[in-house]
XYZ file of C-alpha atoms in Angstrom:
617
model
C -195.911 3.287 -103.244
C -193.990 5.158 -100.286
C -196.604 4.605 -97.770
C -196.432 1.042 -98.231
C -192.747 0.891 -98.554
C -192.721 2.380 -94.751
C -195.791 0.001 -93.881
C -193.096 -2.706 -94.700
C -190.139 -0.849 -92.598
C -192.651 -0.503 -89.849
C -193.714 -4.134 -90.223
C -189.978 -5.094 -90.124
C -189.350 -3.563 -86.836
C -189.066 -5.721 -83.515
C -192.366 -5.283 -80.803
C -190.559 -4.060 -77.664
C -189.978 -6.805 -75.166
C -192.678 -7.846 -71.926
C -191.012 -5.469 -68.900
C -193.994 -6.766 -67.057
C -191.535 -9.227 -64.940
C -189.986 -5.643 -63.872
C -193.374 -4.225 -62.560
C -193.851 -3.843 -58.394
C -196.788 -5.909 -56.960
C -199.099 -2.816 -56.773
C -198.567 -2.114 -60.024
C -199.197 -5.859 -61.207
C -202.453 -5.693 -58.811
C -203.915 -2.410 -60.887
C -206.527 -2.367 -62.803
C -207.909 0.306 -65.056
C -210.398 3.157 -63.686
C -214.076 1.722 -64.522
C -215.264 5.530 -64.960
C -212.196 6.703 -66.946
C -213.489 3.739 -69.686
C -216.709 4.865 -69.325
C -215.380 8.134 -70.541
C -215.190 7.088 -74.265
C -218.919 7.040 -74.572
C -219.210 10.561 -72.847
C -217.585 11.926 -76.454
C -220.481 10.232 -78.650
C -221.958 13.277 -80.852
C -225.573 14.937 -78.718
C -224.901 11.898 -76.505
C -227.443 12.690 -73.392
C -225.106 12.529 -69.967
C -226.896 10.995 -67.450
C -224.285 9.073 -66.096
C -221.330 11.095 -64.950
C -221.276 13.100 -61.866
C -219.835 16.036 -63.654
C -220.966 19.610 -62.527
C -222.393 21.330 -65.192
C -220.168 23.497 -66.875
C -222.564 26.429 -67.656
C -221.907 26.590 -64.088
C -218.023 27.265 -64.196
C -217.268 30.980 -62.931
C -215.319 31.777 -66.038
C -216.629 32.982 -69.234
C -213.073 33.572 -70.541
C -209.370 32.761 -69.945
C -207.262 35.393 -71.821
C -203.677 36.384 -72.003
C -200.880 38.132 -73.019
C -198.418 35.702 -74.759
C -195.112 36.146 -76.566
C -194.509 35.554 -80.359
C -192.375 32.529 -80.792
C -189.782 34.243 -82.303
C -188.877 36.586 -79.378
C -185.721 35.470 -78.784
C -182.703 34.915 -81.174
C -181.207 31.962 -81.495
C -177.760 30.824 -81.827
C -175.963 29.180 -84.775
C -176.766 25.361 -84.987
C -173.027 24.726 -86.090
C -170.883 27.803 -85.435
C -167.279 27.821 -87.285
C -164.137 28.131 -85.698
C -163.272 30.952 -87.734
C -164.040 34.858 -86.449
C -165.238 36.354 -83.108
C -168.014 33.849 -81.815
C -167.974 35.449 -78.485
C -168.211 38.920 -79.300
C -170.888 37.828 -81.656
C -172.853 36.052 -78.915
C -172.743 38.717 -76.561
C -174.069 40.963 -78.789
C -176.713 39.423 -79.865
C -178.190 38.887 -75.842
C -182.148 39.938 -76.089
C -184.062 40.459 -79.589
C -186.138 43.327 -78.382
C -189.200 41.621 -77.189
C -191.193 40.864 -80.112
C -195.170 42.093 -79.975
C -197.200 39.399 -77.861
C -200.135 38.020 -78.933
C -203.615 38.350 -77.403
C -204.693 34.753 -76.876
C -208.328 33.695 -75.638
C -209.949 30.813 -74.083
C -213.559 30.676 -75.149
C -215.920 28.966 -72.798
C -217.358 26.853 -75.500
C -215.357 25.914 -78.874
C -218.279 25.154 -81.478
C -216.849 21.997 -82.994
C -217.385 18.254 -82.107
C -214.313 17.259 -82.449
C -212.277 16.324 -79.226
C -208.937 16.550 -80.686
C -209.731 19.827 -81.567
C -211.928 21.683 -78.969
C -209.970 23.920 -76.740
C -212.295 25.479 -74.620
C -212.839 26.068 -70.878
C -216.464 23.819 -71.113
C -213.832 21.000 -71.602
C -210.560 22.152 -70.177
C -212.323 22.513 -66.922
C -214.102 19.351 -66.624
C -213.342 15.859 -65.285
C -211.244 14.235 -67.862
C -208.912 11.369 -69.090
C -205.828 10.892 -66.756
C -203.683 10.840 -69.848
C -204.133 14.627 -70.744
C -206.750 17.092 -71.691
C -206.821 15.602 -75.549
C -205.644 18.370 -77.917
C -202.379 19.182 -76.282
C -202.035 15.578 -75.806
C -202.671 14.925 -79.487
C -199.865 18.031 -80.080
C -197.170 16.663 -78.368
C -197.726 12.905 -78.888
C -197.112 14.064 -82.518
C -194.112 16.386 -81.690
C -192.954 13.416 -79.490
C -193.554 11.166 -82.682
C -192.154 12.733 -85.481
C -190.079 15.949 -84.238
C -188.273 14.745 -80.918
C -187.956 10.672 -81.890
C -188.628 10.004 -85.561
C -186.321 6.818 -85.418
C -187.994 4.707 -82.367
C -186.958 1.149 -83.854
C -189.877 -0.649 -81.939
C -193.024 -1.579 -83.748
C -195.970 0.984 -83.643
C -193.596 3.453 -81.925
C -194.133 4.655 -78.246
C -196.871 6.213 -76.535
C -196.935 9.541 -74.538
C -199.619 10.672 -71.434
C -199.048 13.494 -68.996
C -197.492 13.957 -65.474
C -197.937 16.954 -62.959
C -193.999 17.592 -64.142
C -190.891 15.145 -64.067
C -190.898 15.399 -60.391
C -194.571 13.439 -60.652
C -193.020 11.516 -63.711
C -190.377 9.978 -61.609
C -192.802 8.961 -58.797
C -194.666 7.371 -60.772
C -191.854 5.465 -62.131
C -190.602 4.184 -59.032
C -194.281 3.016 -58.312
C -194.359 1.356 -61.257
C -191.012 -0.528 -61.304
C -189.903 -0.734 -57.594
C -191.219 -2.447 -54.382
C -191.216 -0.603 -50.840
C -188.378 -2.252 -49.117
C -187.979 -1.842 -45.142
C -184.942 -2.912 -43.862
C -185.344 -4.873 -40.569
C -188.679 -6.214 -42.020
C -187.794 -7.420 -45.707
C -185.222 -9.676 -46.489
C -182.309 -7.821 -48.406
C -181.651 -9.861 -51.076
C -185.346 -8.097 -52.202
C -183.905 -4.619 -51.692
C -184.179 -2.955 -55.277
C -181.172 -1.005 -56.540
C -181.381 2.330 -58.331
C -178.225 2.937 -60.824
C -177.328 6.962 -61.540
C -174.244 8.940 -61.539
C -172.006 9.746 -59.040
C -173.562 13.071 -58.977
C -177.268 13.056 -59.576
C -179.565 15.392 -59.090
C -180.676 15.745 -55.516
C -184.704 15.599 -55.463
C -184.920 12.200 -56.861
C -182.717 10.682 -53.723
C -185.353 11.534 -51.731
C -187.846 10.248 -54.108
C -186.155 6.613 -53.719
C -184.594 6.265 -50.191
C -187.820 6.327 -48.328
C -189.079 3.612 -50.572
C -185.743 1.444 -49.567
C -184.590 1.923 -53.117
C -180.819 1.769 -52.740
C -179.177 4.254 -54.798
C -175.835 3.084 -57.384
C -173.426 5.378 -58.254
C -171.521 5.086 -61.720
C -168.502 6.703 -62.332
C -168.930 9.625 -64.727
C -166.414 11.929 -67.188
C -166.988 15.051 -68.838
C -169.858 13.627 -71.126
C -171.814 11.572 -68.459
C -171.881 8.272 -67.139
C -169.208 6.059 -67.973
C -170.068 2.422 -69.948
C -166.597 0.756 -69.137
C -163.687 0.704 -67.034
C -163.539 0.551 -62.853
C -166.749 2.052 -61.850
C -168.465 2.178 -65.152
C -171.695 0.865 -65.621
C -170.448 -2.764 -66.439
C -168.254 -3.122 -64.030
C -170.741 -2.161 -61.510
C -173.185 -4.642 -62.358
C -171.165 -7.655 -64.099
C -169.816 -7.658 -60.062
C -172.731 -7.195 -58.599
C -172.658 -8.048 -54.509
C -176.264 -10.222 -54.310
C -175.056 -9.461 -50.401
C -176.214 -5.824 -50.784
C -179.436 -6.294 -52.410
C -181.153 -7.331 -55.922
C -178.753 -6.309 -58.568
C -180.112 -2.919 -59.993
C -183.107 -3.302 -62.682
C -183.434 0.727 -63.103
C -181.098 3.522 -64.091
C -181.698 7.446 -63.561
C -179.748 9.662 -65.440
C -179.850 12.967 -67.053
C -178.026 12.842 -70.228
C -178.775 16.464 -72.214
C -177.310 19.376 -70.145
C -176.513 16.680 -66.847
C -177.474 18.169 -63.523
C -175.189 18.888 -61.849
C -171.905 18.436 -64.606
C -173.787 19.512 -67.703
C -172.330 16.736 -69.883
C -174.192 16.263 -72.932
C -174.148 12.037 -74.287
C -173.125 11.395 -77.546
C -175.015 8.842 -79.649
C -172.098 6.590 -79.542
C -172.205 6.868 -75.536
C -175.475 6.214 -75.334
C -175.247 3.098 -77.607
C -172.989 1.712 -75.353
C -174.905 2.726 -72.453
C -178.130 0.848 -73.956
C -176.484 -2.793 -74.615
C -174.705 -2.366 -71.456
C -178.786 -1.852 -69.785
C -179.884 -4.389 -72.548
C -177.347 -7.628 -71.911
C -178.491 -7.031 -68.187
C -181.787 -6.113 -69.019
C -182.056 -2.855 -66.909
C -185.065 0.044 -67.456
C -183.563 3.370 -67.994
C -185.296 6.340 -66.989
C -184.238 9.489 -69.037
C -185.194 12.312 -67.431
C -184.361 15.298 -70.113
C -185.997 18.860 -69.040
C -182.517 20.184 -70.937
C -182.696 18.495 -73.874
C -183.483 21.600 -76.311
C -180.178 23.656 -74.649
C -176.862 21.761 -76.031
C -174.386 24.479 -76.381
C -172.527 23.670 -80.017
C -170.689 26.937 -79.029
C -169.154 25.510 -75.778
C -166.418 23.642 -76.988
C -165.140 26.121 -79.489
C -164.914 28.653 -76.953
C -163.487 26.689 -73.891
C -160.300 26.044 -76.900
C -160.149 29.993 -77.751
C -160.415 30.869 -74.021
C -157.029 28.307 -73.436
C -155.441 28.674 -76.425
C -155.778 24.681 -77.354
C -156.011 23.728 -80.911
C -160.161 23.810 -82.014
C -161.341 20.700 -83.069
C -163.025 19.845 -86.265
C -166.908 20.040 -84.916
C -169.062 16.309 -84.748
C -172.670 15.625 -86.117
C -174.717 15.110 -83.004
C -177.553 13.146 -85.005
C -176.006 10.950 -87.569
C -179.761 8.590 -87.128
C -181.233 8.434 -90.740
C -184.610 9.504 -89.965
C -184.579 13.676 -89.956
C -187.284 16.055 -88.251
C -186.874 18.683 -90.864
C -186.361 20.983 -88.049
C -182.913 21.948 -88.586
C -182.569 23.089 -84.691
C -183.898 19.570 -83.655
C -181.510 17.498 -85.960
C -178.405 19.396 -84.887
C -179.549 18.239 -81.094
C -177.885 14.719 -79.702
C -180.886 12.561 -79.605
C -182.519 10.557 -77.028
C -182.374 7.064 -75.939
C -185.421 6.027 -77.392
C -183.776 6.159 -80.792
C -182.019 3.424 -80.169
C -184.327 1.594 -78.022
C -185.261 -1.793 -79.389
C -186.476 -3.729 -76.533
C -188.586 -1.007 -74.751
C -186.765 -0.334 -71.951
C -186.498 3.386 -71.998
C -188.564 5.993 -70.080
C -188.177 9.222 -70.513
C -189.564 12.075 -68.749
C -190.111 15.689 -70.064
C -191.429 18.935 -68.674
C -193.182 22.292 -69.686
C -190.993 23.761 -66.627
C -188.119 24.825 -68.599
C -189.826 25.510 -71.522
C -193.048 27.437 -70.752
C -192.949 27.679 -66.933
C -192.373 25.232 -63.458
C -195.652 26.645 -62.229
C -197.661 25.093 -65.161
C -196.935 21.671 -63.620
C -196.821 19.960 -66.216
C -194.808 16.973 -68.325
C -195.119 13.790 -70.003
C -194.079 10.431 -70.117
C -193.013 8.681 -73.703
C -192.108 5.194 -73.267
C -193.772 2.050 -74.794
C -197.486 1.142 -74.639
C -197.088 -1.448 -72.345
C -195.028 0.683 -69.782
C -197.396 3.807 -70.311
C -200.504 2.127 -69.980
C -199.044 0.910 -66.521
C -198.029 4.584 -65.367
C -201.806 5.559 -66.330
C -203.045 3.722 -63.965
C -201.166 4.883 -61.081
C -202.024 8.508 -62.417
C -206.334 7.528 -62.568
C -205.680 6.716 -58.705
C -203.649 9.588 -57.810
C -202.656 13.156 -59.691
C -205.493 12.599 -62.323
C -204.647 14.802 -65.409
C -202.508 18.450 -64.703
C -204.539 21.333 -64.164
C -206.915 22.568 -67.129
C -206.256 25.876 -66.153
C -202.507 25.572 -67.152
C -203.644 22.851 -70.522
C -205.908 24.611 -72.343
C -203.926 28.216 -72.073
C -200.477 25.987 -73.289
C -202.831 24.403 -75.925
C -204.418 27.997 -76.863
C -201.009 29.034 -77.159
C -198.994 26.371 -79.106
C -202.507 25.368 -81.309
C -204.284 28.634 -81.943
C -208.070 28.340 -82.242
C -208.948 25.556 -84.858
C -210.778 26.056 -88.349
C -214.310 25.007 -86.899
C -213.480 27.522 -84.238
C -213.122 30.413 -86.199
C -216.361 32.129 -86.279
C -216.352 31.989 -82.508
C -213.775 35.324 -82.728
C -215.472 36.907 -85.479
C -216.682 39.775 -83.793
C -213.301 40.234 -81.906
C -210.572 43.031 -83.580
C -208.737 43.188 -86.843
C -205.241 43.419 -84.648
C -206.281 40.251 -82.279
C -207.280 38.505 -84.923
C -204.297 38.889 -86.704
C -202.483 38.203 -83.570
C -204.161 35.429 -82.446
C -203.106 32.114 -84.481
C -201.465 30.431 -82.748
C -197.162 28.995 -82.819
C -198.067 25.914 -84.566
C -195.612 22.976 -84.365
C -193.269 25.494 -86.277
C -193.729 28.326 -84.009
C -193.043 26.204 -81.220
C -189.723 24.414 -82.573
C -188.885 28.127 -82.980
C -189.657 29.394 -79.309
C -187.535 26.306 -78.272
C -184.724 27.607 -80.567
C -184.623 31.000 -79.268
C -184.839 30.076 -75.499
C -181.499 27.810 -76.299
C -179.924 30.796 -77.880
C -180.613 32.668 -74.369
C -179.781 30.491 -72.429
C -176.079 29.901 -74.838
C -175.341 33.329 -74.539
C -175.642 33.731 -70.679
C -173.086 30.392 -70.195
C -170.505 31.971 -72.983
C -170.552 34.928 -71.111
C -170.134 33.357 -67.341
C -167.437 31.306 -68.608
C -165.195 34.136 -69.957
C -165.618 35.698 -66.738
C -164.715 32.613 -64.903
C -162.018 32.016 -67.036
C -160.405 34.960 -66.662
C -160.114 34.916 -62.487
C -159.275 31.284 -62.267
C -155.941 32.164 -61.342
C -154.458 34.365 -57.985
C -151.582 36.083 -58.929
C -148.922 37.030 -56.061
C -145.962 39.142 -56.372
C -143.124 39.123 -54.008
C -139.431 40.389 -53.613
C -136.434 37.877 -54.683
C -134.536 36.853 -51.871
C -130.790 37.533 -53.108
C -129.338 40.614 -53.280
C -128.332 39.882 -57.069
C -131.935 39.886 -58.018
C -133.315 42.840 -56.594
C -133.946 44.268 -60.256
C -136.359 41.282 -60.737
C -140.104 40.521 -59.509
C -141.202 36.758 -58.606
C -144.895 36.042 -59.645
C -146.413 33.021 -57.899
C -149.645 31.687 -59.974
C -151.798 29.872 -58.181
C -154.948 27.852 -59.236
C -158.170 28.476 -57.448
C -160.503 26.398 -60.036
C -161.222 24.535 -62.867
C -164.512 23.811 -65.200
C -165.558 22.750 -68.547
C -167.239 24.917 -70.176
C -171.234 23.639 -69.834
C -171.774 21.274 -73.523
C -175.792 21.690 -72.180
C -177.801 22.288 -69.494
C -178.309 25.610 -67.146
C -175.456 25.436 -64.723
C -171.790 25.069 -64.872
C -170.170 22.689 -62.809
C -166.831 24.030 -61.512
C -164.090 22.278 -59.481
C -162.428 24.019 -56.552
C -158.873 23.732 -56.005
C -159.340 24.035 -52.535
C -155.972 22.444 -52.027
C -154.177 25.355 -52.808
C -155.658 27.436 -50.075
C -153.120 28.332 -47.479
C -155.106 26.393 -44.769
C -155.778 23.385 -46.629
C -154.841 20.444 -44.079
C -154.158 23.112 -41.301
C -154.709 22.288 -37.991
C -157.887 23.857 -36.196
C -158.186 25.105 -32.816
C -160.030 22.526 -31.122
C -157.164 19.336 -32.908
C -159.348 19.112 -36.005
C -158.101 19.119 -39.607
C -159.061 22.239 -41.948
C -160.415 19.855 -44.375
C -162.076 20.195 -47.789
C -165.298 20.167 -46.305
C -164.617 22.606 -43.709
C -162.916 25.122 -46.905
C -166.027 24.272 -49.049
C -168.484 25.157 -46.272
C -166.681 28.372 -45.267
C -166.716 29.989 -49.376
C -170.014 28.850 -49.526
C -170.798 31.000 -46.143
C -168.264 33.734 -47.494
C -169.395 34.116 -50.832
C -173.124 34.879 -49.119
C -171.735 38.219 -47.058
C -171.250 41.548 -48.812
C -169.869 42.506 -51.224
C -170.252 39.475 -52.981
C -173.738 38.218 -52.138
C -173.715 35.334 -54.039
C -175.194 32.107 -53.130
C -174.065 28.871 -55.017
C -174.968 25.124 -54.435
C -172.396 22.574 -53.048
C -171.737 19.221 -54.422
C -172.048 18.137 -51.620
C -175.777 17.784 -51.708
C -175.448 16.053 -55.296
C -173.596 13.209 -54.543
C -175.169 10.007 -54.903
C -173.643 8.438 -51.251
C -172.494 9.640 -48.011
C -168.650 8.179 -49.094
C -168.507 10.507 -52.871
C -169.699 13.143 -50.314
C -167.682 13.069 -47.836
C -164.081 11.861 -51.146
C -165.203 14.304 -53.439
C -168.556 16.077 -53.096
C -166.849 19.041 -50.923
C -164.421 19.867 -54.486
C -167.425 20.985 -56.618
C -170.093 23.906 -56.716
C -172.585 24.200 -59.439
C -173.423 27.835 -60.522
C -176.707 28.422 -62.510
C -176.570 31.190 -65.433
C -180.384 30.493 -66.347
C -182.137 32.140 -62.803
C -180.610 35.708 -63.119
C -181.826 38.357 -64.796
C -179.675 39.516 -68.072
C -178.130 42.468 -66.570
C -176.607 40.447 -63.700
C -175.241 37.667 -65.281
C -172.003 39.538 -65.798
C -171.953 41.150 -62.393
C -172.772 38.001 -60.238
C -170.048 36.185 -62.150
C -167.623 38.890 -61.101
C -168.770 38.833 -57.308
C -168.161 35.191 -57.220
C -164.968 35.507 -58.633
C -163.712 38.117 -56.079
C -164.778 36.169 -53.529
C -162.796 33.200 -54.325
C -159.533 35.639 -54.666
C -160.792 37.208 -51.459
C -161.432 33.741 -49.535
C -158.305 32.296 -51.008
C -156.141 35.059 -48.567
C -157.963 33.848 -45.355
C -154.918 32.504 -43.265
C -155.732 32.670 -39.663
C -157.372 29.666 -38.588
C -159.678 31.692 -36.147
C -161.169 33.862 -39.023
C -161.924 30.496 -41.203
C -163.399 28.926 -38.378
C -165.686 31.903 -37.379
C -166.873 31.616 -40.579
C -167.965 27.953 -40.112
C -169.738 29.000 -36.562
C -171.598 31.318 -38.961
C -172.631 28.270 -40.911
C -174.774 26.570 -37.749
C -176.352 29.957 -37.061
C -177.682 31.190 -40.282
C -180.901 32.667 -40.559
C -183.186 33.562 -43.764
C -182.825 36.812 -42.639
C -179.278 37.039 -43.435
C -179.989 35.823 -46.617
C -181.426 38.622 -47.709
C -180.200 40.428 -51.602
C -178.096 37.757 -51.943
C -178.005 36.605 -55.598
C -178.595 32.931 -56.187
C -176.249 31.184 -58.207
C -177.322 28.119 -57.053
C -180.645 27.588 -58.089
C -181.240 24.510 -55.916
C -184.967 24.935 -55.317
C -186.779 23.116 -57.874
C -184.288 22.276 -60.420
């Protein structure tokens, strides 16, 4: 009776809406791979392959693939919903690293005895020519995770559909193949240029994903929690007065919303159902590009109010959707768009980067079947499938060897075969749990750091007579931040007009302006002692005018890239170094600093820390 109570829900639910009319002319033009159909025969039981020019895979150099792997529950997570009540930080800190729990001895065998494609992880399969969509197990693992853990309440019929990328970086190529034409100005008339909506400050890599193709870039005004629905700048306003002068009015939106990159705003459910009738009344794709989406820091907010004093407010349900995962971890997470996507207009790319490693190259696409079935197609005449090398040994890992498999180990053991079973969707919800709890305790601790040097303090004599007896303290602000609701970086705000030389003139009639300050800690912050480098907003701002108004205010510092033991210290450096650069007043020493700026070699790079992060993420 309850299956066919939710055959009637599922009935019930709208198909997602034709985004064909959205789709660039090469992508209308594909058609599907003639040999990638042909594949489906190639898994008939003791079919005889004559037709595919597949090397044989007796022939593969590699009887094996075996590895050292980590339990899933190495690391210790971090409270779902911590109380305002007792010593959270204290708590935190001491709980950094769980004493590496024993690793498992996982092994690839060359052939899996079973018949079953969904189920045979082995390198005779891993290793061969395959489906552009994924090597089939893992696929099958995480369409299901996808399914039923990440997005349980899709309210399209039949649900969305999931195939792999070489990483989001791949994902979001393949996305602007799919939904944008190349436009050349000079050669195409403008009012084809395609627009691109994101953030103010967006993350860096996918700019020069989209200018080359003529894709002009939007930015939305953002607060603390992301981009901004309403009011001067918001996403309405940008598009209900669209300028037809400057181009098509945007049909796509980029944004990270889980852990933002740069600002590390997390978006609320009620944001993002705002956000999605805003992209549905003017029928706009959104690309969701999440590789943060398991780190949202519940902890954050309770802190930041200890840290300052201000009254601790009463904590908010992140998921209040009525379909659960069962994983508490998962349902405490803000979800995704594609819970509340009802015409289909949501893509959203994920990665194995932050979660396993960004050498596995690897990520996937969930979006509807119409929209994945057109980003297979530009991955059978490009990337193919990720390597099988990095597939099977995540699929090993997460899956374990199936039941038919089982008397391939026989002869292996007692302690690997008690070892070797693999995470299971429950071992892996836990790995993902423990990685945020890491990850939470390294931003708690940067932040009290941070917090605690934000100010300069100066003492100096009274100037009467009568008040000799007395000391005068001058506070002075050197930055601001909120403490990171997600993500791996903090985004902090430099008060760079309370440096002594802020708007001082230079020595050849130039203005010391925020730039020129911003360049010059960034420079300063790289010498000894504090060998720290950090990454200037600058380089995240969506246009040359946010860069030039208010890109120079902001650095982002990532907590994720160091090891444990130097979280703490590289926090300190960078603090000294602000106190240190903010008693620079000679013009000449400022601006020698700068010269060093046009001259800088990796060679003078060298042991400095990188708070930054900037390559890759």
């Amino acid at each position: 009776m309850e299956a066919s109570n939710d055959n009637i829900a599922e009935m019930a639910k709208p198909l997602p809406k034709d985004m064909s009319h959205h789709f660039s002319d090469v992508t209308k033009a594909r058609a599907p791979n003639k040999m990638k159909e042909f594949y489906k025969y190639f898994q008939i039981p003791h079919i005889g392959q004559l037709a595919g020019g597949l090397p044989n895979a007796q022939l593969f150099p590699f009887d094996t693939l075996e590895a050292q792997t980590a339990r899933p529950d190495r690391w210790t997570p971090t409270p779902n919903r911590p109380g305002a009540d007792g010593p959270l930080s204290s708590q935190l800190e001491a709980m950094s690293i769980s004493g590496q729990a024993t690793a498992s001895h996982v092994v690839v065998p060359h052939d899996a005895p079973t018949s079953d494609i969904m189920k045979k992880i082995d390198l005779a399969t891993a290793l061969q020519y395959g489906q552009a969509n994924g090597y089939p197990p893992l696929l099958s693992f995480i369409r299901q995770f996808t399914r039923d853990v990440l997005h349980p309440n899709v309210p399209y019929r039949g649900g969305p559909e999931v195939i792999f990328t070489v990483g989001s970086t791949d994902g979001m190529s393949k996305c602007l193949e799919v939904f944008t034409n190349i436009w050349v100005e000079g050669k195409n008339d403008i009012r084809d240029r395609p627009g691109m909506l994101s953030e103010i400050f967006m993350y860096a890599s996918v700019l020069s994903q989209a200018q080359p193709r003529g894709v002009q870039v939007i930015p939305v005004e953002m607060d603390d929690e992301g981009m901004a629905p309403y009011g001067p700048g918001g996403l309405d306003d940008v598009l209900a007065n669209w300028d037809y002068s400057k181009g098509r009015r945007p049909h796509l939106m980029y944004t990270v919303t889980m852990g933002h990159n740069p600002t590390s705003g997390v978006l609320s459910l009620e944001r993002r159902k705002e956000l999605y009738s805003i992209c549905s009344k003017y029928d706009v794709i959104i690309i969701e590009d999440d590789p943060y989406w398991y780190l949202q820091y519940p902890s954050a907010e309770i802190e930041e109010a200890k840290a300052r004093n201000l009254p601790i407010s009463e904590p908010k349900e992140a998921n209040t959707l009525e379909k659960k995962s069962g994983y508490p971890f998962i349902d405490s997470l803000a979800p995704s768009f594609l819970n509340v996507d009802v015409d289909g207009r949501v893509v959203r790319l994920d990665t194995f980067s932050k979660t396993v490693a960004p050498g596995c190259r690897m990520g996937w696409i969930t979006s509807s079947p119409e929209n994945c079935e057109r980003l297979l197609r530009v991955s059978e005449a490009g990337t193919q499938q990720p390597s099988g090398f990095a597939q099977v040994v995540i699929a090993e890992t997460i899956m374990g060897p199936q039941s038919e498999a089982s008397e391939a180990f026989a002869a292996r053991s007692p302690k690997d075969k008690l070892t070797f079973t693999g995470w299971k969707m429950d071992g892996w919800v836990r790995w993902l749990a423990g990685l945020r709890g890491v990850y939470e305790r390294r931003m708690n601790r940067m932040c009290n750091i941070l917090e605690e040097n934000s100010y300069q303090l100066k003492q100096s004599t009274p100037m009467r007579e009568s008040d000799s007896d007395w000391g005068v303290i001058t506070k002075t602000q050197l930055y601001d931040f909120q403490w990171p609701r997600g993500g791996m970086f903090l985004w902090i705000h430099m008060r760079f007009e309370t440096h002594p030389l802020w708007k001082a003139a230079g020595s050849k009639g130039n203005i010391i302006n925020g730039t020129a300050l911003s360049t010059a800690l960034m420079i300063f912050l790289t010498r000894k002692p504090y060998l720290v480098l950090v990454s200037p907003g600058l380089m995240f701002s969506t246009t040359p005018q946010i860069r030039t108004e208010r890109g120079w205010a902001y650095f982002r510092l990532c907590f994720a890239a160091e090891t444990e033991e130097n979280i703490d210290a590289c926090s300190l450096r960078f603090t000294e170094g602000v106190q240190k650069f903010w008693r620079i007043k000679n013009v000449k020493e400022l601006e020698s600093i700068l010269d060093e700026a046009n001259s800088l070699h990796t060679e003078a790079m060298t042991d400095v820390v990188n708070l930054g992060s900037w390559m890759g993420c």
